[in-house]
Short mmCIF file of C-alpha atoms and ligand atoms in Angstrom, two decimals:
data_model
loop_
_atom_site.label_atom_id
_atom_site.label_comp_id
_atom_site.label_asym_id
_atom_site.label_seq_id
_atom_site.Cartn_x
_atom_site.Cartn_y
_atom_site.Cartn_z
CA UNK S 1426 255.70 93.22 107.25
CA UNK S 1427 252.93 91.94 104.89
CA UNK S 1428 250.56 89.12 106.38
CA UNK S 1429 252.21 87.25 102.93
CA UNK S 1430 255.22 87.53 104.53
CA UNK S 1431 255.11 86.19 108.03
CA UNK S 1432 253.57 83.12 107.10
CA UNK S 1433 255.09 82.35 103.94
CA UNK S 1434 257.40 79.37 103.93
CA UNK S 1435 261.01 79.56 103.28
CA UNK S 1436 261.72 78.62 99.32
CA UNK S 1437 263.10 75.35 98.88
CA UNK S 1438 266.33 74.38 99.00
CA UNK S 1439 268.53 72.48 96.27
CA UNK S 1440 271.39 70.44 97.56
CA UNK S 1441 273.52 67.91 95.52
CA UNK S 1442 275.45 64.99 96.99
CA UNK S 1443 273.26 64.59 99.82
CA UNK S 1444 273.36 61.33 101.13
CA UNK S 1445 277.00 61.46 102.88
CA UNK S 1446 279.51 63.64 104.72
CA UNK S 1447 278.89 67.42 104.64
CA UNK S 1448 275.47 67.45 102.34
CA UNK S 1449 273.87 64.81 104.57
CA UNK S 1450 274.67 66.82 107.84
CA UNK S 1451 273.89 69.85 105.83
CA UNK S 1452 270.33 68.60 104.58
CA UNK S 1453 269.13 67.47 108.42
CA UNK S 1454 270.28 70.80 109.73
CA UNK S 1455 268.24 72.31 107.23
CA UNK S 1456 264.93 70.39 107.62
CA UNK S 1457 264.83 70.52 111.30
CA UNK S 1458 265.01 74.35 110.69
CA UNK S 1459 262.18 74.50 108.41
CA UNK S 1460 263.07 74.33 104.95
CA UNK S 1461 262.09 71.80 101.93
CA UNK S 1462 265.47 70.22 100.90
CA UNK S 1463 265.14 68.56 97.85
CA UNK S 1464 269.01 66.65 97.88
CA UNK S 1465 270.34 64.22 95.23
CA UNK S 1466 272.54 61.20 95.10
CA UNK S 1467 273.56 58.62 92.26
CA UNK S 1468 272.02 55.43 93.58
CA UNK S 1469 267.99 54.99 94.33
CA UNK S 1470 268.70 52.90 97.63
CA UNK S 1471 270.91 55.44 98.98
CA UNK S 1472 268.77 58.87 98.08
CA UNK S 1473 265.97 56.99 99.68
CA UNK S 1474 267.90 56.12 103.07
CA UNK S 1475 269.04 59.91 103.02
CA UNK S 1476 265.24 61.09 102.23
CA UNK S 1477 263.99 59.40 105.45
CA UNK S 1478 266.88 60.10 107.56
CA UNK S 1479 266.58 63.68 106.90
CA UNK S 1480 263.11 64.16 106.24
CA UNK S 1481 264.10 65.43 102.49
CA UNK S 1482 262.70 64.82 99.32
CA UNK S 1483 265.33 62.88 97.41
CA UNK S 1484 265.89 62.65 93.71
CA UNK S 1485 268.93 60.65 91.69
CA UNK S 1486 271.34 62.72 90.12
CA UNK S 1487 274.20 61.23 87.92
CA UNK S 1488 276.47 64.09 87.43
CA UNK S 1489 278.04 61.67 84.81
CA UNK S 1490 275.46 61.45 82.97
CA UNK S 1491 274.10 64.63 80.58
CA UNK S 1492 270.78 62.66 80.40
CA UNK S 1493 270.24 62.39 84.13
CA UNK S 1494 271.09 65.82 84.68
CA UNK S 1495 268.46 66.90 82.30
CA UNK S 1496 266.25 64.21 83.99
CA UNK S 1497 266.79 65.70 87.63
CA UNK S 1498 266.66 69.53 86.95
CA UNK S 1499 262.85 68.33 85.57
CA UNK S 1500 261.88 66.51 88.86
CA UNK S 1501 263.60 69.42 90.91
CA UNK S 1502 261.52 71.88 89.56
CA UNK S 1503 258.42 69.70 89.40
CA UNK S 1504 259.11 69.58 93.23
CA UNK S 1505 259.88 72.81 94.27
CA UNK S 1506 258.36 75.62 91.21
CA UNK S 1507 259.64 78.75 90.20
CA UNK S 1508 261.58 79.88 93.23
CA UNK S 1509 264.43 78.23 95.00
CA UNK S 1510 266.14 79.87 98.09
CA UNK S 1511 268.99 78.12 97.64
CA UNK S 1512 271.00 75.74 94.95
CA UNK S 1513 274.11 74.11 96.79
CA UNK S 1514 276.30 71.91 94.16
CA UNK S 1515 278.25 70.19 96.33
CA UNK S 1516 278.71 66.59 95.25
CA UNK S 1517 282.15 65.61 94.39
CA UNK S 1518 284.32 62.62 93.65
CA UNK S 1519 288.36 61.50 93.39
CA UNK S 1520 289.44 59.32 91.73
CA UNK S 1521 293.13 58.21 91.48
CA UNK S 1522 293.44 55.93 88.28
CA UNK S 1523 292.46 57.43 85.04
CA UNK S 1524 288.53 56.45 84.55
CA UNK S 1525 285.84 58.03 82.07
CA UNK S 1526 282.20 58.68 81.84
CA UNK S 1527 280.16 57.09 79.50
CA UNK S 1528 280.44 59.32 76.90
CA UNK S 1529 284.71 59.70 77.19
CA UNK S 1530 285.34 62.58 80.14
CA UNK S 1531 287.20 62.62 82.42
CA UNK S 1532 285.31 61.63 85.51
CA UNK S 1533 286.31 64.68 88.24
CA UNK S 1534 285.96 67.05 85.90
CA UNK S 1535 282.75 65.93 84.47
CA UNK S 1536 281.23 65.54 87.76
CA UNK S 1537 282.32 68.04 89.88
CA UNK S 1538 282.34 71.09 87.21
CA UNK S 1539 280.67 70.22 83.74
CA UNK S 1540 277.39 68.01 85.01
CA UNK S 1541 277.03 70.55 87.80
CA UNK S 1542 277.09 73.95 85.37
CA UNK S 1543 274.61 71.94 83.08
CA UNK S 1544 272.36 71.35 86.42
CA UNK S 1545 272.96 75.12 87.15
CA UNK S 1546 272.00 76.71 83.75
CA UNK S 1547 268.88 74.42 83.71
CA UNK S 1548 267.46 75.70 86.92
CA UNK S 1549 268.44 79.07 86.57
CA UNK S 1550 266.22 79.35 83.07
CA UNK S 1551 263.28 78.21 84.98
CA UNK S 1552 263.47 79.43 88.19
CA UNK S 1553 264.80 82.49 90.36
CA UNK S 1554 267.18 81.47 92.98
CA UNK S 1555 268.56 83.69 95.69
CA UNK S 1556 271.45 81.81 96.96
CA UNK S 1557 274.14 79.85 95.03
CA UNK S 1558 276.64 77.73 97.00
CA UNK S 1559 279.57 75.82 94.88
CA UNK S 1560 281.73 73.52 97.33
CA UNK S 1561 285.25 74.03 95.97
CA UNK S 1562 288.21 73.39 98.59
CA UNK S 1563 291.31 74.76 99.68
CA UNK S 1564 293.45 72.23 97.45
CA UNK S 1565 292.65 74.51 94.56
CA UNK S 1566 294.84 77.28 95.94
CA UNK S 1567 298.82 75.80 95.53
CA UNK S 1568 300.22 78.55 98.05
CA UNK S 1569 297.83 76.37 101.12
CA UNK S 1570 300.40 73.72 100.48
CA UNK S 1571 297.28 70.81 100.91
CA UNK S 1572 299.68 67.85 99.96
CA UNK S 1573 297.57 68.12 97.13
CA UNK S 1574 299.31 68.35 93.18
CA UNK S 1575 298.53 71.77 91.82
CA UNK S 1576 295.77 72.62 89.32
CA UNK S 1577 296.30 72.45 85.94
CA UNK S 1578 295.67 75.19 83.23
CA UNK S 1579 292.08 75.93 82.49
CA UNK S 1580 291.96 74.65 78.87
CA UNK S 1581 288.50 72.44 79.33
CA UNK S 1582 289.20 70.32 76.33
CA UNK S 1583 292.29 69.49 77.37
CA UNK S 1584 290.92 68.93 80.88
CA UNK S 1585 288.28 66.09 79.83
CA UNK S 1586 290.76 64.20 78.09
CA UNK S 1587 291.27 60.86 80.33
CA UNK S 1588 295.14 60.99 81.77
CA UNK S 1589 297.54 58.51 80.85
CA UNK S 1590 298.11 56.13 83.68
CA UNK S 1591 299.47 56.85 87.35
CA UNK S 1592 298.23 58.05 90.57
CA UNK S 1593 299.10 62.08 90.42
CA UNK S 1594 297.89 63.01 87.23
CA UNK S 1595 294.30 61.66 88.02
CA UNK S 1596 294.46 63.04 91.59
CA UNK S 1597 295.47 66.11 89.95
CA UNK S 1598 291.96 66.26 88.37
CA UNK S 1599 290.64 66.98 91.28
CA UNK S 1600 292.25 70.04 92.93
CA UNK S 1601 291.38 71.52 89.05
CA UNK S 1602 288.27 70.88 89.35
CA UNK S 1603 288.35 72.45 92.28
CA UNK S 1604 289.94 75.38 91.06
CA UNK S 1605 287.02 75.30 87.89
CA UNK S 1606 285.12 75.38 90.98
CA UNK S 1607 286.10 78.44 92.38
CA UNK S 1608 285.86 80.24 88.96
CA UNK S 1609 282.84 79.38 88.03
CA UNK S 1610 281.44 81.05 91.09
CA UNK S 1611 282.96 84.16 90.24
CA UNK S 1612 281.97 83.95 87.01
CA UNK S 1613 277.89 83.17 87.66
CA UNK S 1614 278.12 86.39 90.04
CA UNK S 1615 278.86 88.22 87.14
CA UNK S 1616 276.39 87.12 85.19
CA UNK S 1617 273.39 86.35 87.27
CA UNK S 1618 273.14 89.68 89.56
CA UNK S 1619 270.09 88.77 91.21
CA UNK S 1620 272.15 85.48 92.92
CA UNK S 1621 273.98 85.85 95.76
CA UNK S 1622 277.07 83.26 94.73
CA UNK S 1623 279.44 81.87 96.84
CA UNK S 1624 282.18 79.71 96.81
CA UNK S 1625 282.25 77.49 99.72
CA UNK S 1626 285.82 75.78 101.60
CA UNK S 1627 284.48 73.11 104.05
CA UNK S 1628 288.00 72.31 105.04
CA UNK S 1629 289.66 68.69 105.85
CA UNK S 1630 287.10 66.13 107.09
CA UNK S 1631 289.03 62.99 106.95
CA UNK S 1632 286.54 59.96 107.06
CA UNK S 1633 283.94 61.33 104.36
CA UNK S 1634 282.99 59.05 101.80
CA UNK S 1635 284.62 61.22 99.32
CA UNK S 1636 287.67 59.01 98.64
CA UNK S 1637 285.53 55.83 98.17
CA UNK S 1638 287.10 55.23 94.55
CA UNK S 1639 290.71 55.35 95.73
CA UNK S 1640 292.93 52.07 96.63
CA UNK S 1641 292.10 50.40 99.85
CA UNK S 1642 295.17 51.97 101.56
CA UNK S 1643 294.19 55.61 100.62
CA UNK S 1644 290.95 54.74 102.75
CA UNK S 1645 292.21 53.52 105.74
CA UNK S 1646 294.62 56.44 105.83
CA UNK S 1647 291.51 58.41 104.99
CA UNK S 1648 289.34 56.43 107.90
CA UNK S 1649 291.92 56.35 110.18
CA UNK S 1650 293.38 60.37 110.02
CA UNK S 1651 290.45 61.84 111.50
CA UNK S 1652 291.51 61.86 115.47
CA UNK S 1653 295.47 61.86 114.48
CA UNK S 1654 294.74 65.54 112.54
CA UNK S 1655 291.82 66.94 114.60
CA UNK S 1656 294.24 69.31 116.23
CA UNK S 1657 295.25 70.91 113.41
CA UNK S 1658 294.09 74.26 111.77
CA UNK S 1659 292.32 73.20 108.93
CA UNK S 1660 291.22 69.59 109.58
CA UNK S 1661 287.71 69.73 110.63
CA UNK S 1662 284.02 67.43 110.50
CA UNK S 1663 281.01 67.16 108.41
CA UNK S 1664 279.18 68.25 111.33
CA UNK S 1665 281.05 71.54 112.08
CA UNK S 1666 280.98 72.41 108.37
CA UNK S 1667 277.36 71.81 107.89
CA UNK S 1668 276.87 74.75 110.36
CA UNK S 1669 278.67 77.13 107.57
CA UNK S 1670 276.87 75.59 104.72
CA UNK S 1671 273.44 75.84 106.20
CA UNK S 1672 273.86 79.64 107.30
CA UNK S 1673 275.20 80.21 103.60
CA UNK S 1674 272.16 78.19 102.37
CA UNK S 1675 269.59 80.01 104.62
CA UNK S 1676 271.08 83.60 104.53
CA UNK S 1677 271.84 83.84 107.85
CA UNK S 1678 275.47 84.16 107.18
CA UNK S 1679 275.15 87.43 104.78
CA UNK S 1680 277.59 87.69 102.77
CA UNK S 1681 278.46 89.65 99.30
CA UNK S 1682 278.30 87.88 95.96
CA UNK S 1683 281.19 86.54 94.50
CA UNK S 1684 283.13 85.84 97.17
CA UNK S 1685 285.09 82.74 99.02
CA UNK S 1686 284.49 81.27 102.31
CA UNK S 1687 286.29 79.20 104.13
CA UNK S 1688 285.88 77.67 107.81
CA UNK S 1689 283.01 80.14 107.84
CA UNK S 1690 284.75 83.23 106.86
CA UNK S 1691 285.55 85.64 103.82
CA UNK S 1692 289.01 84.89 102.36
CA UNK S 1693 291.05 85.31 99.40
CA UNK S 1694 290.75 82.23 97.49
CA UNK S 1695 293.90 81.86 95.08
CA UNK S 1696 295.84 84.00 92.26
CA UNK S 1697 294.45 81.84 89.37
CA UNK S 1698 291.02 81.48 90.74
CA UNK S 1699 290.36 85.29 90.22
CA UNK S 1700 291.48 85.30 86.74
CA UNK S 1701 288.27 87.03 84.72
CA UNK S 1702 289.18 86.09 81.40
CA UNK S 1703 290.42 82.62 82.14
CA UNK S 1704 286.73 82.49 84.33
CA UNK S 1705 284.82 84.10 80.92
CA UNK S 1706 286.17 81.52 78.52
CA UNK S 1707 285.65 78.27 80.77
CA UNK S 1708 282.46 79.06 81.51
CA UNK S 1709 281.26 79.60 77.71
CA UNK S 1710 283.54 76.32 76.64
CA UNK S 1711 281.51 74.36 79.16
CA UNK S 1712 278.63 75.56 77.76
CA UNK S 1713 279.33 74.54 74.00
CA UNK S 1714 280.42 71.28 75.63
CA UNK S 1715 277.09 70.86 77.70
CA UNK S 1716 275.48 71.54 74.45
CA UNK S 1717 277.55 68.83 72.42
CA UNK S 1718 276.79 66.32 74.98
CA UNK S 1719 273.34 66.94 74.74
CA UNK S 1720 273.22 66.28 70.78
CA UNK S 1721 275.46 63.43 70.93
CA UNK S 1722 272.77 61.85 73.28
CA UNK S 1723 270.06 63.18 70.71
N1 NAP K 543 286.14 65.65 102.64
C1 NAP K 543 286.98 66.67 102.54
O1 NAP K 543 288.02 66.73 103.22
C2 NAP K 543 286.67 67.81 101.61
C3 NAP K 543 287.53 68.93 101.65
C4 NAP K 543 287.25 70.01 100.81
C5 NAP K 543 286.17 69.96 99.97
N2 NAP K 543 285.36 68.86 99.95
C6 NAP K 543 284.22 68.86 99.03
O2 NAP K 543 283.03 68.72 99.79
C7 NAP K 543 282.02 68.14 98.96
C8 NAP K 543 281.35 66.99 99.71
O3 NAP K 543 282.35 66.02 99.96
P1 NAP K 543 282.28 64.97 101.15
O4 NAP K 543 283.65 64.94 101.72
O5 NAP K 543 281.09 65.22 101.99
O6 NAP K 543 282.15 63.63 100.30
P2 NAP K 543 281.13 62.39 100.29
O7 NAP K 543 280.79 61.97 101.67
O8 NAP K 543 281.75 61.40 99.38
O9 NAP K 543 279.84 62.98 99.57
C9 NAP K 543 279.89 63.18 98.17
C10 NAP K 543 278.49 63.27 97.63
O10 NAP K 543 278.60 63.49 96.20
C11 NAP K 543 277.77 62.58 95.53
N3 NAP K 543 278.32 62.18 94.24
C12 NAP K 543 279.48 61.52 93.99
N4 NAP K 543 279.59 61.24 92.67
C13 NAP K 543 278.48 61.77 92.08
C14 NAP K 543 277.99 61.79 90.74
N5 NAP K 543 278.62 61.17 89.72
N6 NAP K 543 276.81 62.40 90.49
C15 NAP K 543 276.10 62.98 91.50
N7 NAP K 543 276.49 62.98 92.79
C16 NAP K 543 277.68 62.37 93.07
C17 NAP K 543 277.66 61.37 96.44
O11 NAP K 543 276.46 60.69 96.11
P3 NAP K 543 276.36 59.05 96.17
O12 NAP K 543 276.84 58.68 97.54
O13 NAP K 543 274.92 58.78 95.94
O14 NAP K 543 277.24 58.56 95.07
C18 NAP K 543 277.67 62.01 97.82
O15 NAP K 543 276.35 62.38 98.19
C19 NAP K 543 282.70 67.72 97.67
O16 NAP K 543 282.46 68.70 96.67
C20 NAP K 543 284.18 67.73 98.04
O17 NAP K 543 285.00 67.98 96.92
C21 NAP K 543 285.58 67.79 100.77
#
């Protein structure tokens, strides 16, 4: 071992939606074992309360927003240079009436798979990254019979649209997004060699703040399931799953690229998710959206 390399520091470590459930937990875990976490969230108040909580550097993302994306990939890399040990895109949202960003997306889709490919791409141009972690969840596979209404087909312009009104087909946003998810890991193996690319099932953790834009009943369900479902095989905590994330982030859990892992191991993630062609073509039409965004924004 070069002298370089016992003392060198580990690279930093990129985590979005940091400042609740599973990327809070995951961001203290990693600090206290020695890494700079650099973690995002969408308000200034609460990316500061997560910073000092954790001991991370924080830095507001809008995954919304093409602008702020461009805006945070800038500070990231202003804060961490050329090499990052780890990018984890795990923020998320649900929503469960129709609702838009800015610009005319639809929100879950926007968020959790076109602002985080456009946060990808811009940190993969400027840095080299060893480890890339995309939180998807088991409600993109149909055949794990979540409760949740099964993905639609991948046709991205089709998937931005806003739905017309009524609970399902807005939930059903997310479980597609999911499923984008999923494919887009595959797909970034493929073409990025040199990252190890995973995509990442932290199971049921009733209680997160992830269903925060749903009616008031859907979150005291949400609040209350927790203890009710703990027995259960797939119900687990933000705490538990931090464990897997921050062995995934670190590289203590080895694992090959391209692959899908859930409660902490290697499994098959679903039919449709390993579809190469489907994978090829989403990826390059989020691309050419990314890039339309960008202009319409000038
Ligand atoms: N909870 C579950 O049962 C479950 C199951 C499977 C998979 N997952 C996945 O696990 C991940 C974390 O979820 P969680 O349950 O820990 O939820 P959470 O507590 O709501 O955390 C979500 C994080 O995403 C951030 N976020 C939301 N909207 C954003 C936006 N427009 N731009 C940038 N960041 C945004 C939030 O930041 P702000 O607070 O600053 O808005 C927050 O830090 C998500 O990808 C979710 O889909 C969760």
């Amino acid at each position: 071992m070069t002298l370089d390399a016992t003392f060198s520091e580990p690279a930093p470590v990129v985590l979005t939606g940091g400042t609740s459930g599973v990327g809070l937990r995951t961001a203290g875990r990693l600090v206290r074992a020695g890494h700079h976490v650099v973690l995002t969230g969408t308000r200034p108040t609460g990316v500061a309360r997560a910073a000092d909580a954790t001991g991370a550097t924080g830095v507001v993302l809008d995954l919304a927003s093409p602008a702020s994306v461009d805006r945070a990939a800038d500070e990231i890399l202003a804060r961490t240079g050329g090499r990052l040990g780890a990018v984890l895109l795990n923020a998320g949202t649900q929503v469960s009436a129709p609702t838009a960003t800015p610009d005319g997306l639809e929100i879950t889709i926007a968020v959790n798979h076109v602002g985080h490919v456009q946060l990808w791409e811009r940190l993969r141009a400027a840095a080299l990254v060893d480890r890339l972690v995309i939180t998807s969840s088991g409600t993109h596979d149909p055949a794990q019979r979540t409760g949740m209404p099964e993905p639609l087909p991948m046709v991205l312009d089709d998937l931005v649209r806003p739905p017309a009104p009524g609970i399902t087909a807005s939930l059903q946003r997310y479980p597609t997004s999911k499923l984008a998810n999923v494919l887009t890991a595959y797909e970034i193996a493929r073409r990025s060699p040199r990252t190890t690319v995973v995509a990442y099932d932290p199971g049921l953790m009733p209680g997160t703040g992830l269903v925060r834009h749903q009616p008031t009943w859907f979150r005291t369900v949400w609040r209350g399931l927790g203890p009710l479902l703990a027995v259960l095989p797939r119900v687990t905590t933000p705490a538990a799953s931090s464990r897997h994330l921050a062995a995934l982030a670190d590289g203590s859990r080895d694992v090959p690229t391209g692959v899908y892992v859930s409660g902490g191991r290697v499994v098959a993630s679903s039919v449709a998710s390993r579809d190469e062609e489907v994978a090829r073509r989403l990826y390059d039409d989020t691309l050419a959206l990314v890039e339309r965004r960008r202009a319409a924004v000038g």
